[in-house]
Tab-separated table of C-alpha atoms in Angstrom:
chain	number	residue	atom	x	y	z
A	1	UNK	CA	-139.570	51.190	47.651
A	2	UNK	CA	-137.482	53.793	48.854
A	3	UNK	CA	-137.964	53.185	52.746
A	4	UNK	CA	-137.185	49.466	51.925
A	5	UNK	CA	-133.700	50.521	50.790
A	6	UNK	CA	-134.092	52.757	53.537
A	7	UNK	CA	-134.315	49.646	56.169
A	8	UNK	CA	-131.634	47.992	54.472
A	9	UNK	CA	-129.198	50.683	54.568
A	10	UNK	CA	-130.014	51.084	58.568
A	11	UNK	CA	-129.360	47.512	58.486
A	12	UNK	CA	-126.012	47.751	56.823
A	13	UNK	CA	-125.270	50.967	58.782
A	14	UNK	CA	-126.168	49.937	62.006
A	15	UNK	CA	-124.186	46.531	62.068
A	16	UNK	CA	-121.019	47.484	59.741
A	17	UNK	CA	-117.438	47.841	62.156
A	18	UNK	CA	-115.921	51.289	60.384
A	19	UNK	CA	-112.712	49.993	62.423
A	20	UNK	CA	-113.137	46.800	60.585
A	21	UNK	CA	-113.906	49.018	57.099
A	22	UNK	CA	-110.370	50.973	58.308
A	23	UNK	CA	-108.307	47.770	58.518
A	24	UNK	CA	-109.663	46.214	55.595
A	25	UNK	CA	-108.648	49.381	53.497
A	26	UNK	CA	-105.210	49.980	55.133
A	27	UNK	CA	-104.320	46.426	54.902
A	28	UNK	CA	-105.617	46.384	51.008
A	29	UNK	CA	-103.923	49.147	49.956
A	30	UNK	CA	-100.569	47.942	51.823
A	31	UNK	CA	-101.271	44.620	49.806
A	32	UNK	CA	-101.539	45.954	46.648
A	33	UNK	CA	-99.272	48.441	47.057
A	34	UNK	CA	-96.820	45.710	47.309
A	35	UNK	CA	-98.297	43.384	44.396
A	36	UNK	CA	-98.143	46.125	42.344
A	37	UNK	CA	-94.656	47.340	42.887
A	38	UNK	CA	-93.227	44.362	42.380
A	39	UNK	CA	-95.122	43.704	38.819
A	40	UNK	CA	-93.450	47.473	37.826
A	41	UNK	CA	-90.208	45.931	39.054
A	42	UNK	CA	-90.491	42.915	36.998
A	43	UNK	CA	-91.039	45.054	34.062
A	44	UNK	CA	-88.378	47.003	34.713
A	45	UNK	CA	-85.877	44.552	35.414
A	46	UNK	CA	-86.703	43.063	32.087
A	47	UNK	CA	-86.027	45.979	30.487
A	48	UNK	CA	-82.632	46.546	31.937
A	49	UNK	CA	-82.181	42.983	31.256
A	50	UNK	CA	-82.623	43.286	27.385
A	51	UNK	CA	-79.848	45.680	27.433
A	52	UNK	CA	-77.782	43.071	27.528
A	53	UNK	CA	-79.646	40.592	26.311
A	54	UNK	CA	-80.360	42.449	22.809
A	55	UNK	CA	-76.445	41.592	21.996
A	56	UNK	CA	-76.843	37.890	22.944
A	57	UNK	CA	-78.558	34.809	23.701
A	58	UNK	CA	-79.616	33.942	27.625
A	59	UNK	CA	-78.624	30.523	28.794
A	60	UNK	CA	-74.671	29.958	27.567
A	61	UNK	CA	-71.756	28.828	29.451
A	62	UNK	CA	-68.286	29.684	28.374
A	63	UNK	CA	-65.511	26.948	29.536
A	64	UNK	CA	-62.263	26.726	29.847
A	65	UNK	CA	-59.621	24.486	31.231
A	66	UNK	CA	-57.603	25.864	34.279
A	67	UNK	CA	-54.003	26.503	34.140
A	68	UNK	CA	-51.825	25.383	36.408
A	69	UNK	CA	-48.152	25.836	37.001
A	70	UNK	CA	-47.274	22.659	35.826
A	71	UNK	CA	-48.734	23.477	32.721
A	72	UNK	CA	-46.751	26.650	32.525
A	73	UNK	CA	-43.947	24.973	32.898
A	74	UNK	CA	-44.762	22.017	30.232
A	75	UNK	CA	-45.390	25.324	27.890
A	76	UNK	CA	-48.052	23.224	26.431
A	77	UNK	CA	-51.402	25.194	25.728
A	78	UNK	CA	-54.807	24.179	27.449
A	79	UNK	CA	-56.566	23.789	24.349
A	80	UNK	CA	-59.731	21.351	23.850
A	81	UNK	CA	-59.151	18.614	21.337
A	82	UNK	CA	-61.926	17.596	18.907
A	83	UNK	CA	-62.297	14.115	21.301
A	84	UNK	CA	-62.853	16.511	24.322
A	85	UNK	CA	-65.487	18.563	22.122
A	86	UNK	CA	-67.031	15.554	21.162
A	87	UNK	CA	-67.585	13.776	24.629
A	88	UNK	CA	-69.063	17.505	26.015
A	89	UNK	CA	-71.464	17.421	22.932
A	90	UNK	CA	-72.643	13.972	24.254
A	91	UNK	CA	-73.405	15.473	27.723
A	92	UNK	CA	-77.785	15.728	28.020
A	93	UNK	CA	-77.450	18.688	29.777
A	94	UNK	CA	-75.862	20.753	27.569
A	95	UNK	CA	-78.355	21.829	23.707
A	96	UNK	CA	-74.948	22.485	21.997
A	97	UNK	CA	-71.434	23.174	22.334
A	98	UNK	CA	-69.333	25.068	19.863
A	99	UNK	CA	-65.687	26.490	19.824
A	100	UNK	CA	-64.456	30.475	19.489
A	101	UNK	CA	-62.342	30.968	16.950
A	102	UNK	CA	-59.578	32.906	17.423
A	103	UNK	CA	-57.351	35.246	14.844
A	104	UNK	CA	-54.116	33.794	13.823
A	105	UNK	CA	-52.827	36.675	11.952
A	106	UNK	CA	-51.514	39.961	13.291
A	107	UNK	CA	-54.270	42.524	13.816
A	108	UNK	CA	-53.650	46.314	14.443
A	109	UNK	CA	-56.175	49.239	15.811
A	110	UNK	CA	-55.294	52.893	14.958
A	111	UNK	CA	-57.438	56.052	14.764
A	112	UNK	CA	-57.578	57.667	11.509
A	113	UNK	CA	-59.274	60.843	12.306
A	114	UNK	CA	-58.201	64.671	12.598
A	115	UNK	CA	-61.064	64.944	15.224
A	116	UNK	CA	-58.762	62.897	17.747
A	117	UNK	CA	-55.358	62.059	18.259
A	118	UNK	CA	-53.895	59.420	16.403
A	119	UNK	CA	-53.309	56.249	18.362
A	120	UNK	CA	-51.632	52.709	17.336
A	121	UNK	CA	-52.295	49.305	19.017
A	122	UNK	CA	-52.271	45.798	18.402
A	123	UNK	CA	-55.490	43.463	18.783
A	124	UNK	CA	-57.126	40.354	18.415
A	125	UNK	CA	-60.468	38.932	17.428
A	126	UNK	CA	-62.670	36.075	17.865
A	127	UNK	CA	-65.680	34.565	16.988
A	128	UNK	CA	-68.474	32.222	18.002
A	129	UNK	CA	-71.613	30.784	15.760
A	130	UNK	CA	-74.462	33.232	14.709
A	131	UNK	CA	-77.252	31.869	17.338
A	132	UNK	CA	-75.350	32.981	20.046
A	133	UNK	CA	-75.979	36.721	19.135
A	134	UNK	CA	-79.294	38.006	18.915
A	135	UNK	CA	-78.543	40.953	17.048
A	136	UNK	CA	-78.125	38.866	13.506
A	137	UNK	CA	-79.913	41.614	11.347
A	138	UNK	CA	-77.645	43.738	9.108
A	139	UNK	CA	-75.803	45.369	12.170
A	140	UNK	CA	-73.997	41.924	12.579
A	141	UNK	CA	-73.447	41.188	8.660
A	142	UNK	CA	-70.276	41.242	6.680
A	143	UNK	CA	-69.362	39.449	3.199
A	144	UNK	CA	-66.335	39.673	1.401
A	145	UNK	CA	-65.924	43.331	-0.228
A	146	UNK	CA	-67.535	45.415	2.626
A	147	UNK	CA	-65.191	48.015	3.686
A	148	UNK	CA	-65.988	47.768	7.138
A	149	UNK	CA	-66.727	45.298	10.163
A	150	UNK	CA	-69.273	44.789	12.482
A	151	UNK	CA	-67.316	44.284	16.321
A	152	UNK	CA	-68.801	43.707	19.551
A	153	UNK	CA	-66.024	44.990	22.268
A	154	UNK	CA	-66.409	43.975	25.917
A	155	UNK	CA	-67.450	47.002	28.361
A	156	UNK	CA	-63.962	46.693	30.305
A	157	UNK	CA	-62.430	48.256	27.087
A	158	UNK	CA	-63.391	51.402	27.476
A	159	UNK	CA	-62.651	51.702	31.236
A	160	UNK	CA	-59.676	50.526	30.440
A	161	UNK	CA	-59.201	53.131	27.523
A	162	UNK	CA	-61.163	56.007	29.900
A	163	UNK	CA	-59.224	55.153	33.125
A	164	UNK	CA	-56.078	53.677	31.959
A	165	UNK	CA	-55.109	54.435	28.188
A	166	UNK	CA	-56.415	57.697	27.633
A	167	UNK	CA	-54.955	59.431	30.825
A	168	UNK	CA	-50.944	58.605	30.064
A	169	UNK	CA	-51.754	59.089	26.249
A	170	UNK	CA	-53.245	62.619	26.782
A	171	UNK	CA	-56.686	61.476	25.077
A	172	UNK	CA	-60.302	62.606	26.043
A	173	UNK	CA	-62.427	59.937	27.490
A	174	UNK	CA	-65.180	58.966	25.972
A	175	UNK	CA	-68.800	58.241	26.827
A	176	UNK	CA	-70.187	55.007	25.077
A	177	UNK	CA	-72.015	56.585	22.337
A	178	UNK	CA	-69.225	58.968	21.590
A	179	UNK	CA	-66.650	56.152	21.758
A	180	UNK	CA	-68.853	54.283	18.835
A	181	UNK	CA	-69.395	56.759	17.020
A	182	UNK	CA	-65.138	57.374	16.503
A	183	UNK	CA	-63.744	56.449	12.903
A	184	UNK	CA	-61.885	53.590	13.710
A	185	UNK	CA	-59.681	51.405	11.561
A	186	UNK	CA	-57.749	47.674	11.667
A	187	UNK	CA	-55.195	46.441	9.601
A	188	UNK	CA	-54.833	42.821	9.325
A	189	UNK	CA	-51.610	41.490	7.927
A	190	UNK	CA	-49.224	38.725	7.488
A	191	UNK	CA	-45.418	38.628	6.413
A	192	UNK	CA	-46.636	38.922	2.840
A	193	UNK	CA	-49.974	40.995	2.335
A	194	UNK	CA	-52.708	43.153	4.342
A	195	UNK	CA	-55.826	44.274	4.123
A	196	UNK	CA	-57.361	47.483	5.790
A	197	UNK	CA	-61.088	47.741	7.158
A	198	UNK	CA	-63.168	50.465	9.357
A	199	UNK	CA	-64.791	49.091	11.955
A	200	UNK	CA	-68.391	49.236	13.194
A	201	UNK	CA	-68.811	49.054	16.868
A	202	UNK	CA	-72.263	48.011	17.463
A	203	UNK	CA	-72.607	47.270	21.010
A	204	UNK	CA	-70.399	46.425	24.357
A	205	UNK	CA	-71.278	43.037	26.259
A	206	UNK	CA	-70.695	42.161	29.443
A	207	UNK	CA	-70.881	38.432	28.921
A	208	UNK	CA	-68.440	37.779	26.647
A	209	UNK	CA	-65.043	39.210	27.758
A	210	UNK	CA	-63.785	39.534	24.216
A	211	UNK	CA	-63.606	41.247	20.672
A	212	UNK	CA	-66.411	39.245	18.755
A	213	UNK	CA	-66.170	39.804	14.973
A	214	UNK	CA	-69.285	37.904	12.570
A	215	UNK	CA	-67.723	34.486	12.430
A	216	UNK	CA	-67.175	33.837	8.476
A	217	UNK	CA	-65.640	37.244	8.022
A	218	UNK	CA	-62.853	35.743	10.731
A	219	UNK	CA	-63.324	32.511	8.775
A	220	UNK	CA	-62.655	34.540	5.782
A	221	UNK	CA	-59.154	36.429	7.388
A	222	UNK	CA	-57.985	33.022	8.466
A	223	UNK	CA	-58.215	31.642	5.406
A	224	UNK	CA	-56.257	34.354	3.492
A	225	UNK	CA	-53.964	35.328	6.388
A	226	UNK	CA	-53.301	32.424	8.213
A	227	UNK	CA	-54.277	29.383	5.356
A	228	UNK	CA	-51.530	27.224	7.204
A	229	UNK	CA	-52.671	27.931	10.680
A	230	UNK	CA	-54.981	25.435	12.833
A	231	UNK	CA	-57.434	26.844	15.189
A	232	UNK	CA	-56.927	25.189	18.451
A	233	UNK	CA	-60.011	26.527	20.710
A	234	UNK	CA	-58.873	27.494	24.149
A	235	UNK	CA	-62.465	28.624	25.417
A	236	UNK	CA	-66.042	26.523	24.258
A	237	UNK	CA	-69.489	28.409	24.573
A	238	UNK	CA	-72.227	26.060	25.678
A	239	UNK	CA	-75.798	26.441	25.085
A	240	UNK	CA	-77.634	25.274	28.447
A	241	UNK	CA	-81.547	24.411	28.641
A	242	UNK	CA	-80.592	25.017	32.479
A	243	UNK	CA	-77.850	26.446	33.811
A	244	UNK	CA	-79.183	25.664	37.303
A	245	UNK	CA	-78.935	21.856	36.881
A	246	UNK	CA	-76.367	20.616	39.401
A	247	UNK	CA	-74.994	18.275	37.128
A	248	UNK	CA	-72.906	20.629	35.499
A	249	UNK	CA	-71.250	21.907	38.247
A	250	UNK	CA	-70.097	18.743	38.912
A	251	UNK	CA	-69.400	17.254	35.704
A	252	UNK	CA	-66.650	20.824	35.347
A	253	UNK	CA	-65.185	19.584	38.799
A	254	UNK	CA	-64.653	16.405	37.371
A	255	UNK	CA	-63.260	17.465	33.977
A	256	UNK	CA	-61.139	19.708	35.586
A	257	UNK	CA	-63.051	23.100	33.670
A	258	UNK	CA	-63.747	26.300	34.680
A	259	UNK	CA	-66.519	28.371	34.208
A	260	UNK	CA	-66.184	32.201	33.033
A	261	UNK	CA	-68.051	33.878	35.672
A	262	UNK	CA	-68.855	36.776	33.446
A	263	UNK	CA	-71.107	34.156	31.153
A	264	UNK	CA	-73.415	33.222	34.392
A	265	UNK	CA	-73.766	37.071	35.921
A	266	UNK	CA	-76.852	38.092	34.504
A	267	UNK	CA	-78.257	34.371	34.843
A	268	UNK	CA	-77.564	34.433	38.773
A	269	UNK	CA	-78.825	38.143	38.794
A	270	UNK	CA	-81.998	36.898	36.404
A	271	UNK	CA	-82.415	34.322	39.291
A	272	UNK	CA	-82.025	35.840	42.583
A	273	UNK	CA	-84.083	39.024	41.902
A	274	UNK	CA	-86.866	36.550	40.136
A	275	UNK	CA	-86.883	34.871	43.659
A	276	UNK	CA	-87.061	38.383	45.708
A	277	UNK	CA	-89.898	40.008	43.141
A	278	UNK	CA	-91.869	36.529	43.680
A	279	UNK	CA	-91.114	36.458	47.901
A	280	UNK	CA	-92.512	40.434	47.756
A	281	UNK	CA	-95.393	39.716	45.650
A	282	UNK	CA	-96.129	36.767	47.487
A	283	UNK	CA	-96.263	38.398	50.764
A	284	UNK	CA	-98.190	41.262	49.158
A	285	UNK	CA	-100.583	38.566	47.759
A	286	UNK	CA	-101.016	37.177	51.107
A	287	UNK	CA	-101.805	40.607	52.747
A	288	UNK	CA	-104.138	41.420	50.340
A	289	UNK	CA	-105.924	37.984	51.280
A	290	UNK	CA	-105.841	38.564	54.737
A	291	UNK	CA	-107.630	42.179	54.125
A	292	UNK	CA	-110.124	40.547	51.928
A	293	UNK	CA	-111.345	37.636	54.368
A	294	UNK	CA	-111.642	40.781	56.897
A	295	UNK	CA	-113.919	42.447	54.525
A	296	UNK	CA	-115.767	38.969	53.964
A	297	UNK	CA	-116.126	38.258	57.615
A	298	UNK	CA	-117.554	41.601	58.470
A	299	UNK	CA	-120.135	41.008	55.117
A	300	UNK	CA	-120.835	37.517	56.642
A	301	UNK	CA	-121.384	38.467	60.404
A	302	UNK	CA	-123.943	41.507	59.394
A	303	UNK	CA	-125.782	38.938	57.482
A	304	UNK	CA	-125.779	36.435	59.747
A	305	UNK	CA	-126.863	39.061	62.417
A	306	UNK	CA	-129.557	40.331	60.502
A	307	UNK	CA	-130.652	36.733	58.959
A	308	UNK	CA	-134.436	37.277	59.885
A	309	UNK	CA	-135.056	40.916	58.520
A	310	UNK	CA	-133.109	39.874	55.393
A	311	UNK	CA	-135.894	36.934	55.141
A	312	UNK	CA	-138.544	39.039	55.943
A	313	UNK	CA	-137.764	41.163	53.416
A	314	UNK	CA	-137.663	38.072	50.865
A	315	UNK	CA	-140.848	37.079	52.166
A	316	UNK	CA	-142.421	40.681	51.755
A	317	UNK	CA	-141.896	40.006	48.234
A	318	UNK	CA	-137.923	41.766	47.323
A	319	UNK	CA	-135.742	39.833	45.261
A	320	UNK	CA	-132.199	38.755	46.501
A	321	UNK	CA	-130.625	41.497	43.954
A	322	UNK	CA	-132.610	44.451	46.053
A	323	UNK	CA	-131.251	42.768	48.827
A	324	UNK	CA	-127.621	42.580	47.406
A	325	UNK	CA	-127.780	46.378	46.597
A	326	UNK	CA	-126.114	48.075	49.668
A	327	UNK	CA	-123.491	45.179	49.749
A	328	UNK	CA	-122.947	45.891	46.373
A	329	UNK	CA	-122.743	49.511	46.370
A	330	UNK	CA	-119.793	49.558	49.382
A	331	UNK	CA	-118.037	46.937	47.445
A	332	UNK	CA	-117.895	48.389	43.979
A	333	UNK	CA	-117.302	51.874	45.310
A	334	UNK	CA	-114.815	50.697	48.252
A	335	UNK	CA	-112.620	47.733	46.404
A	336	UNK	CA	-111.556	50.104	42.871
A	337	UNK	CA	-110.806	53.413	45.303
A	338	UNK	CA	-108.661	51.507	47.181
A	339	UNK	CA	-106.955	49.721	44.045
A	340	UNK	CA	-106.240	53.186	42.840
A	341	UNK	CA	-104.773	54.951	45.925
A	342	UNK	CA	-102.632	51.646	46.138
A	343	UNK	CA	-101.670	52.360	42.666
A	344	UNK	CA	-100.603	55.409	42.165
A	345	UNK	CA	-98.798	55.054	45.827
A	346	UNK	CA	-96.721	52.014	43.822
A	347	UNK	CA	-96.186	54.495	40.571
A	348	UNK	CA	-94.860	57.226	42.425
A	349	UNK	CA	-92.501	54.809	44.064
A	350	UNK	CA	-91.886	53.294	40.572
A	351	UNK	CA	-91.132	56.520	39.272
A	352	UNK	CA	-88.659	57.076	41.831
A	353	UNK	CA	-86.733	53.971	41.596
A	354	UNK	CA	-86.143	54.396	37.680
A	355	UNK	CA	-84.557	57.624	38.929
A	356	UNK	CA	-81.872	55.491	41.103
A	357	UNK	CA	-81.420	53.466	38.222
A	358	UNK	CA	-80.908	55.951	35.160
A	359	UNK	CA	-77.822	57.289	37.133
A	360	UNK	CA	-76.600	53.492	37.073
A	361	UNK	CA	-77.387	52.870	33.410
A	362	UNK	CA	-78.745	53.537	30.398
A	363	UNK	CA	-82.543	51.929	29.853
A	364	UNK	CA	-85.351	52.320	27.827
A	365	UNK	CA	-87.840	53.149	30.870
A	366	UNK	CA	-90.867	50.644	30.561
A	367	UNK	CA	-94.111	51.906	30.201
A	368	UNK	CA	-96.879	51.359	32.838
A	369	UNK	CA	-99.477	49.166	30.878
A	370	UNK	CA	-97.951	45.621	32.759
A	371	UNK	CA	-98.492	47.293	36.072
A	372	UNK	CA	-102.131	48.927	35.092
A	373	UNK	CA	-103.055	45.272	33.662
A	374	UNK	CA	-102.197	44.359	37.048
A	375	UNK	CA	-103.903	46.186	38.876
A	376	UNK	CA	-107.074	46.029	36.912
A	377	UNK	CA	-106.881	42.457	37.478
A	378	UNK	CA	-106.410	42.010	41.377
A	379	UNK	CA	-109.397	44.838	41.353
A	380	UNK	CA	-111.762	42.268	39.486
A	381	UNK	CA	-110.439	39.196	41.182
A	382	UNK	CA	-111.093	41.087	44.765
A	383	UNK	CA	-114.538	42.137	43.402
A	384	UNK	CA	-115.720	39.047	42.249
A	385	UNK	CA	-114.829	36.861	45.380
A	386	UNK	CA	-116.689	39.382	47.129
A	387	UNK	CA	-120.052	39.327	45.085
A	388	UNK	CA	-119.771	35.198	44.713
A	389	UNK	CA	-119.520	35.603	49.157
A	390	UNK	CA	-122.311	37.488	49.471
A	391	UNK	CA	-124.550	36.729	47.464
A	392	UNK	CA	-123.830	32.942	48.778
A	393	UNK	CA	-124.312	34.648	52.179
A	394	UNK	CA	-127.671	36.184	51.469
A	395	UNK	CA	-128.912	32.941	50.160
A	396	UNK	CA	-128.110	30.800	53.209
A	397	UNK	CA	-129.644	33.784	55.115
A	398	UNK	CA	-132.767	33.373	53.021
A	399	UNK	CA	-133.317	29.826	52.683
């Protein structure tokens, strides 16, 4: 038995290209060096993704019309009236279409701390529907007797506070989770009465440039501060199924509307690094193809080479599995070796680009598990067509 494996390793040994073996394995591990890369870059692009997306919902629009100088003039406001609502609701393209509301009472921010100095300035609020803000748990959550209230501020207010404010003022500048974390307070008045609240800042949001407030606690202040006053919606938020669909575009051209860019940035950077992960995996898939029909090839031309001792062999009374066995053995030892030099290669790279990207940002730094899956998967797929070649290969050679 022994000097039967023996022949068949001579076989295998004498026949194999180790410059063939070489290319194979620098071409693989190139390949799935890139494959996998790109799956711990999709992972982690997600995760600085739900940064922002933890705040709101993904596919929105927010409109406006444009203002011109002949509406200046006119001094007439470029509001949407409940017609104009009404015809954009009709629109297939668009799931739903909703108004902010805005505050029509005075609204003042002041500090009310001995940990900081004291400062005094007016502000506004606004609000839009529920579904448009993922975080709907308690954080975002006011009825009528809480002391305080939930506010989502856009990031530009604290550079402008850091970089503008606090300089002239003499006031430290605050990190993000310090600048939470400050005891702020409004006051929300009319000629007659007020009303004083804390606030609770519970996030800053790059897609909405405003201060967001839970909508029935402004529905609540306009009602008690401003009963007379009619909310005439200057901005809309849109849900989109597709914000991609060219018929928008154009319909906003016609209607003479403009689009707050601010609402599409993370959609256009959702889609063009979705296309450049896909275009490097893709190539990365292709490499790895290309190295495993070299692999294949060489398995194929020994066999075909050797086609009369492997039926001899047959003949002398060894099954096609005792044949397989030194195929076998390079591919189950050669194919997972590879897949883990090409792996960690990819993690240390990983490891390094999260590095780049903490000094950027804030992110909770994905763990490796997508990758791993990954990996363990292109190392079975590359096994199997492999076997299902071979042993296809042996049996031609037999019968």
């Amino acid at each position: 038995m022994f000097s039967i494996y023996k022949e068949l390793w001579k076989i295998v040994r004498s026949n194999i290209r180790i410059v063939h073996i070489c290319l194979f394995s620098i071409s693989s591990i190139i390949g799935l060096y890139i494959v996998f890369l790109a799956c711990s870059s999709f992972s982690l692009f997600k995760s600085i993704q739900q940064v922002e997306d933890d705040l709101f919902a993904k596919d929105f629009l927010i409109i406006s019309k444009k203002i011109s100088t002949f509406t200046t003039l006119r001094n007439s406001p470029a509001t949407f009236s409940q017609s104009e609502i009404e015809t954009l609701k009709k629109q297939e393209f668009f799931n739903s279409v909703d108004a902010f509301m805005s505050s029509q009472f005075s609204v003042t921010l002041f500090s009310d701390s001995k940990l900081i100095p004291k400062f005094y300035t007016d502000f506004f609020f606004e609000a839009v529907p529920d579904k448009y803000v993922y975080n709907t748990t308690e954080s975002w959550h006011w009825h009528e007797g809480m002391a305080s209230v939930p506010v989502i501020l856009p990031y530009n207010f604290l550079a402008l506070y850091n970089f503008g404010y606090a300089p002239t003022r003499g006031l430290p500048q605050l990190s993000e989770s310090v600048f939470r974390s400050i005891p702020l307070k409004i006051r929300i008045y009319n000629d007659t009465q007020s009303a004083q609240f804390a606030i609770k800042i519970i996030g800053f949001s790059k897609k909405i440039n405003t201060v967001l407030v839970p909508q029935n606690f402004l529905q609540w202040a306009n009602t008690e501060f401003a009963p007379n006053a009619k909310n005439q919606p200057s901005r809309l938020i849109i849900d989109c199924p597709n914000l991609a669909d060219a018929r928008i575009a154009q319909f906003f051209a016609q209607k003479n509307l403009q689009i707050d860019e601010s609402s599409l940035a993370n959609s256009k950077l959702t889609l063009y690094l979705t296309i450049a992960l896909t275009l490097v995996g893709g190539i990365g898939i292709i490499i790895t193809l290309l190295a495993l029909w070299l692999l294949v090839f060489n398995f194929q031309l020994i066999i075909e080479r050797n086609k009369e001792r492997i039926r001899n062999l047959y003949l002398l009374g060894f099954s096609r599995k005792n044949i397989q066995k030194p195929y076998l053995l390079i591919i189950y030892t050669l194919c997972p070796l590879l897949s883990i030099v090409a792996f960690f290669a990819s993690h240390i790279t990983y490891i390094k680009i999260i590095e780049i990207v903490e000094t950027i940002t804030t992110i909770e730094v994905p763990m490796f598990w997508f990758s791993l899956i990954c990996a363990i998967i292109c190392t079975i797929v590359i096994i199997a067509i492999n076997v299902f070649v071979l042993r296809k290969s042996i049996l031609k050679a037999i019968y």
